[in-house]
Short mmCIF file of N, CA and C in Angstrom, two decimals:
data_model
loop_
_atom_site.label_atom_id
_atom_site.label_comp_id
_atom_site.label_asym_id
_atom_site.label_seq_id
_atom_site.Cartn_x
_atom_site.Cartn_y
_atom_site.Cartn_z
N UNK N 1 39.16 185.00 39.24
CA UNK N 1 39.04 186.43 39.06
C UNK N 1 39.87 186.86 37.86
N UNK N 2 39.42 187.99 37.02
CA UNK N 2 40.18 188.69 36.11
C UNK N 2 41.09 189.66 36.57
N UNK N 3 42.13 189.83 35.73
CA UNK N 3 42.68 191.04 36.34
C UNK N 3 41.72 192.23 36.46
N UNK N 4 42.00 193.05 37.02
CA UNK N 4 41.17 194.63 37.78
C UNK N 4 39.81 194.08 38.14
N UNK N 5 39.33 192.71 38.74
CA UNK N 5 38.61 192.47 39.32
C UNK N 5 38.31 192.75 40.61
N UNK N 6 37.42 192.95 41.23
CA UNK N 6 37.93 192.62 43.17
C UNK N 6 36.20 191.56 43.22
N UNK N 7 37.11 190.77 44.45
CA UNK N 7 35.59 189.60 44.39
C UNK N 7 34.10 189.99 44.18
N UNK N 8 33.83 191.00 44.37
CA UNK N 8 32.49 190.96 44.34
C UNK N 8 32.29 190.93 42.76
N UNK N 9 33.01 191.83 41.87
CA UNK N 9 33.01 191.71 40.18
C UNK N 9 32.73 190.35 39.76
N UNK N 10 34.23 189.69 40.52
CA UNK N 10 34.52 188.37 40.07
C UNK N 10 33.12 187.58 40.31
N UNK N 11 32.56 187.58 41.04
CA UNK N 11 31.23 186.32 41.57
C UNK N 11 30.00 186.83 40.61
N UNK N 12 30.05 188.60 40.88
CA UNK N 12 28.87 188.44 39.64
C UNK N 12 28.85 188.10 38.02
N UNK N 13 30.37 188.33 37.67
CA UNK N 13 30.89 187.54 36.03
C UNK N 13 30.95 186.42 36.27
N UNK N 14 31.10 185.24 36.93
CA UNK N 14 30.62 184.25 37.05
C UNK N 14 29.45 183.21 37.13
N UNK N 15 28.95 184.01 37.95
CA UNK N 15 26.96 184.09 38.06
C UNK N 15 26.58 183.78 36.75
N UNK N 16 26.90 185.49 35.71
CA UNK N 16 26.71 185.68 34.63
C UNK N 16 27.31 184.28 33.70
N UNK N 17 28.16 184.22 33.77
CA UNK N 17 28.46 183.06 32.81
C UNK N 17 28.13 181.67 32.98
N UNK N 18 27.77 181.40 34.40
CA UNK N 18 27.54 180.16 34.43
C UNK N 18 25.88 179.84 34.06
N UNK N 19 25.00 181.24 34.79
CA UNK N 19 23.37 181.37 34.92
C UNK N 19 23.08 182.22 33.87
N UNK N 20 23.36 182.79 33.25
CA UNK N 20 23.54 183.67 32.10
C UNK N 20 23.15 185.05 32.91
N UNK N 21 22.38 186.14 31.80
CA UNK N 21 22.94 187.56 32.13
C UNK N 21 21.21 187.78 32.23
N UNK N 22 19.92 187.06 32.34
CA UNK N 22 18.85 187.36 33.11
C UNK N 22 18.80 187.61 34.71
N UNK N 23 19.27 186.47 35.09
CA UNK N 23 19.34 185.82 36.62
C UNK N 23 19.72 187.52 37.48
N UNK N 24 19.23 187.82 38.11
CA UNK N 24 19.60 189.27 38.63
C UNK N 24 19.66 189.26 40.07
N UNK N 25 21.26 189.12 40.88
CA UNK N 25 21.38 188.89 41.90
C UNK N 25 21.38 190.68 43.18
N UNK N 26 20.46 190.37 43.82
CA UNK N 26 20.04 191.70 44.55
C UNK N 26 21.07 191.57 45.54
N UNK N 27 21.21 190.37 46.28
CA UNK N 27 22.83 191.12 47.90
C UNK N 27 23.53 189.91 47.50
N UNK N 28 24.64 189.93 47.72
CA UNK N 28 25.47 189.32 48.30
C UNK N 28 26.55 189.36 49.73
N UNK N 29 26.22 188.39 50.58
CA UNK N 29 26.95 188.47 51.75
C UNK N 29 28.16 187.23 51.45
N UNK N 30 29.46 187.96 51.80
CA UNK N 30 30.25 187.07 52.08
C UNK N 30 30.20 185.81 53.48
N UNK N 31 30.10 184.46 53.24
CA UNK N 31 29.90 183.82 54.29
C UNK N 31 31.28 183.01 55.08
N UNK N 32 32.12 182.14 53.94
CA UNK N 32 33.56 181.90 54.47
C UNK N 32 33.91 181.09 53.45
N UNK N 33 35.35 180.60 53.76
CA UNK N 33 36.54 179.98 52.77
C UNK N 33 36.82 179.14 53.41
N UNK N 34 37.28 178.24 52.78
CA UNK N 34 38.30 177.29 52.69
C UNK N 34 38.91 176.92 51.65
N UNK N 35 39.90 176.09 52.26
CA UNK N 35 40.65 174.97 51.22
C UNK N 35 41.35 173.81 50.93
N UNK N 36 41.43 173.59 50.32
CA UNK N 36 41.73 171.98 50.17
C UNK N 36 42.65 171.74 49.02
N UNK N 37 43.22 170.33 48.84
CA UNK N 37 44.18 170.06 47.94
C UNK N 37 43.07 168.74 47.32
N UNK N 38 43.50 169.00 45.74
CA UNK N 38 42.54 167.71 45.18
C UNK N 38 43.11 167.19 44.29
N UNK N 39 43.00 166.17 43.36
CA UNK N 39 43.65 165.56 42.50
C UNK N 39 42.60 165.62 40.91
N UNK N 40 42.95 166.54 40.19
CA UNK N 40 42.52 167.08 38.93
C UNK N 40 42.39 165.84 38.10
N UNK N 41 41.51 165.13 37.64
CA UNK N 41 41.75 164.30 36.02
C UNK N 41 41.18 165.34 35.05
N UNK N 42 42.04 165.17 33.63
CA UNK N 42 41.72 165.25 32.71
C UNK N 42 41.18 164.77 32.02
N UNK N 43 40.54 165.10 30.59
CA UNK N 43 39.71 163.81 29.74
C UNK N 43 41.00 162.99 29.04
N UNK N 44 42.14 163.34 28.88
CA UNK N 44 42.77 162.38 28.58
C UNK N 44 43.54 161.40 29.77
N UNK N 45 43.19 161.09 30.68
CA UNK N 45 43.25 160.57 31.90
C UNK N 45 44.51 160.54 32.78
N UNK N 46 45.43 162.29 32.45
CA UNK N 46 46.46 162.26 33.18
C UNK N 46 45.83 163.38 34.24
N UNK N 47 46.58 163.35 35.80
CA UNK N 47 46.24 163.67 36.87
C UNK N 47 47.53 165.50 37.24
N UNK N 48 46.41 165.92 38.09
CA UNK N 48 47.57 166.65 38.65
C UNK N 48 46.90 167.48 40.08
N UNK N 49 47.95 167.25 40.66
CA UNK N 49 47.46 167.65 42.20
C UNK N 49 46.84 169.20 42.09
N UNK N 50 46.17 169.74 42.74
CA UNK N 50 45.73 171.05 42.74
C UNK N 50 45.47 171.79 43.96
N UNK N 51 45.76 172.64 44.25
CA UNK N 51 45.43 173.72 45.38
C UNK N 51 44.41 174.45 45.33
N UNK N 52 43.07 174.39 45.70
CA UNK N 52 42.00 174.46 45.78
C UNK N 52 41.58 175.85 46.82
N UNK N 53 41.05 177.24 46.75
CA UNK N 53 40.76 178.04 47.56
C UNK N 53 39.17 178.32 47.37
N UNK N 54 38.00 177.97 48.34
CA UNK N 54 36.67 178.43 48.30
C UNK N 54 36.27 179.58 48.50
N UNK N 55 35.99 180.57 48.03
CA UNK N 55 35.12 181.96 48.52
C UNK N 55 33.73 181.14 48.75
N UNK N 56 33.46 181.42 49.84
CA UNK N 56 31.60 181.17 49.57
C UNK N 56 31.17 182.42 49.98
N UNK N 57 29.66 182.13 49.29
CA UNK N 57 29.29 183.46 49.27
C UNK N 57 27.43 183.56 49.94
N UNK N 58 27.08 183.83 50.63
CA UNK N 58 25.69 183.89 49.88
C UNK N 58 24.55 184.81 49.45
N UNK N 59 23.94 184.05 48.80
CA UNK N 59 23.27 185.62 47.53
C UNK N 59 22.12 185.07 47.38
N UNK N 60 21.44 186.60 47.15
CA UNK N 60 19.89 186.21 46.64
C UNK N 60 19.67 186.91 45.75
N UNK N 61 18.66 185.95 45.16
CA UNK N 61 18.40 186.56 43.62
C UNK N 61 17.03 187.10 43.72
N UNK N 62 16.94 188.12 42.68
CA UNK N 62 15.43 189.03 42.37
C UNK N 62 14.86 188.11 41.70
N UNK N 63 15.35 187.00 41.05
CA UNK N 63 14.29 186.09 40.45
C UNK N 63 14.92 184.72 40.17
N UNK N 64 14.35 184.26 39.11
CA UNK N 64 15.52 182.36 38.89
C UNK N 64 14.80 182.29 37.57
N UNK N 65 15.52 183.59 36.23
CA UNK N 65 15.65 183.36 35.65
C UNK N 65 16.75 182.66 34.86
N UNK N 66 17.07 181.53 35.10
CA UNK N 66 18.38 180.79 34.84
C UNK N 66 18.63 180.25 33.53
N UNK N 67 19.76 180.67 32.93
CA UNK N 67 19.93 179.98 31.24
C UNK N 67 21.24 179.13 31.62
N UNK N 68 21.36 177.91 31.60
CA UNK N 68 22.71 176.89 32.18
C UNK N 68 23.09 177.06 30.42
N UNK N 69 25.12 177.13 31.24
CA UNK N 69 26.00 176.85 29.83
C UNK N 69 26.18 175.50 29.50
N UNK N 70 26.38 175.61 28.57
CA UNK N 70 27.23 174.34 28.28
C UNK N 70 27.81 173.55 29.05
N UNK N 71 28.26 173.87 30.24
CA UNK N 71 29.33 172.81 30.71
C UNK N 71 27.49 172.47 31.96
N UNK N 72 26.83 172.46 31.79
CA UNK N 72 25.87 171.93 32.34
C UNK N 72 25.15 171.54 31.66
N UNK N 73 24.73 169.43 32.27
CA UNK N 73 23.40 169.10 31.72
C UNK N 73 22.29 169.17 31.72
N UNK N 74 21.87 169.89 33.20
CA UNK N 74 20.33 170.18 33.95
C UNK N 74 20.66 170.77 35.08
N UNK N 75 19.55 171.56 35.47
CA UNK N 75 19.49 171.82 36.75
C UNK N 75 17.90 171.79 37.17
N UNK N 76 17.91 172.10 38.60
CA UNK N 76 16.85 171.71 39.43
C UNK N 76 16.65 172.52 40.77
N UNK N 77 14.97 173.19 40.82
CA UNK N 77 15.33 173.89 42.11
C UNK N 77 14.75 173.00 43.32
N UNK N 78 15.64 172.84 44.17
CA UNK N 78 15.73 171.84 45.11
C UNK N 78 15.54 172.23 46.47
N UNK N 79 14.59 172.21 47.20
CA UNK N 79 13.96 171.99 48.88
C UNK N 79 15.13 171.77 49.23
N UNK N 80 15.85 172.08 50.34
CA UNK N 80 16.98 171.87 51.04
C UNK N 80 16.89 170.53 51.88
N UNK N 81 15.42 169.64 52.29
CA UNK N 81 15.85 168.68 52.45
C UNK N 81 15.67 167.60 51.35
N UNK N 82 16.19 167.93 50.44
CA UNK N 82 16.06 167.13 48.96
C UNK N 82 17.42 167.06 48.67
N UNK N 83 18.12 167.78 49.68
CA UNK N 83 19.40 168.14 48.47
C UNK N 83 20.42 166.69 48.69
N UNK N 84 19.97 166.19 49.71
CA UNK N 84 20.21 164.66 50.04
C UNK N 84 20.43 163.46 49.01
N UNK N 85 19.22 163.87 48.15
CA UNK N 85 19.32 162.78 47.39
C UNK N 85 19.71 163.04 46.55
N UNK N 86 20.88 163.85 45.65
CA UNK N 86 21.19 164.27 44.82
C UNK N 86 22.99 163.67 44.64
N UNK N 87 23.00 163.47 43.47
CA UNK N 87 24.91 163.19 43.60
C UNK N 87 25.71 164.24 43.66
N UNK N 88 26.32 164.82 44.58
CA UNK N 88 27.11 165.70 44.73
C UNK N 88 28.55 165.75 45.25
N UNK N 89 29.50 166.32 44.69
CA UNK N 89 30.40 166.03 44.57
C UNK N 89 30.95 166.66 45.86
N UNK N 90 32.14 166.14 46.28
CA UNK N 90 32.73 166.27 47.78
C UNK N 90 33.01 167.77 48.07
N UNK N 91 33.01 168.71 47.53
CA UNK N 91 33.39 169.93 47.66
C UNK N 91 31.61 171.33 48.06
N UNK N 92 30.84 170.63 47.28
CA UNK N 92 29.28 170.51 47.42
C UNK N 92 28.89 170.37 48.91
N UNK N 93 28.99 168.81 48.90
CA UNK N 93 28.72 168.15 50.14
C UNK N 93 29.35 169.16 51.35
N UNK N 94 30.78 169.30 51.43
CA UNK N 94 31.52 169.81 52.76
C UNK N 94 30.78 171.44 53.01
N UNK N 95 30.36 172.12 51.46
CA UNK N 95 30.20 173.19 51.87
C UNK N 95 28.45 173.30 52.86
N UNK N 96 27.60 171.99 52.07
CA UNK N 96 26.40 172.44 52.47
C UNK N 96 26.09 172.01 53.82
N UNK N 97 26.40 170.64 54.46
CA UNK N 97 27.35 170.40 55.53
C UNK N 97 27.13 171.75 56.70
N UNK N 98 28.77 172.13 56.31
CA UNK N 98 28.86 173.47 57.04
C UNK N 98 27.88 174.45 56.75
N UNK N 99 26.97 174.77 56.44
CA UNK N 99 25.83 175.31 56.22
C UNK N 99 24.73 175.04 56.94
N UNK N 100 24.54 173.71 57.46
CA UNK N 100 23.58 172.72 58.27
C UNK N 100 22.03 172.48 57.15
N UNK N 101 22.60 172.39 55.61
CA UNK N 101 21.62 172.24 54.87
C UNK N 101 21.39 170.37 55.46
N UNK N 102 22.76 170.08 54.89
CA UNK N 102 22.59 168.38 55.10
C UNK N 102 23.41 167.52 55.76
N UNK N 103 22.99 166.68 56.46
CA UNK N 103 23.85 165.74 57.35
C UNK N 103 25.03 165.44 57.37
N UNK N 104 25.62 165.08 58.04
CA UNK N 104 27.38 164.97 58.13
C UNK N 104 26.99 163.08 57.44
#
């Protein structure tokens, strides 16, 4: 979050920056948090522990007009029982999990 943010700002400037500024999200319901402690690498391959807090959220969009930044190579819209076969990283996994998208 930015300063004079409050979460709901914060998730839609995020949205925006990650999906760009087409993607037009109609509700958002807060769903739950957690957190966790993880171990950060850098590209120069030094480490540092991190304190990790999740907002999840969930939202629907008026459409999937999606423009990915830079820090993404592709994306894909994915059947929920597809999301299986996909590599996803442990923070992914736990949330969709608790969601009952995909198997423990």
């Amino acid at each position: 979050m930015e300063p004079g943010e409050n979460i709901h700002e914060g998730l839609l400037r995020e949205v925006r920056e990650e999906l760009g500024d087409s993607l037009v999200i109609e509700a958002v319901q807060p769903w739950t948090f957690r957190d966790d402690i993880r171990i950060k690498t850098y590209p120069d391959g030094s480490t540092e522990q991190i304190y990790m807090i999740y907002l999840i959220f969930d939202c629907r969009a008026a459409n999937r007009d999606v423009n990915i930044n830079d820090e993404f190579e592709s994306y894909a819209w994915v059947k929920p029982d597809e999301l299986e076969n996909y590599d996803l990283n442990d923070a992914t996994r736990t949330t969709l999990q608790a969601k009952g998208l995909i198997r423990s």
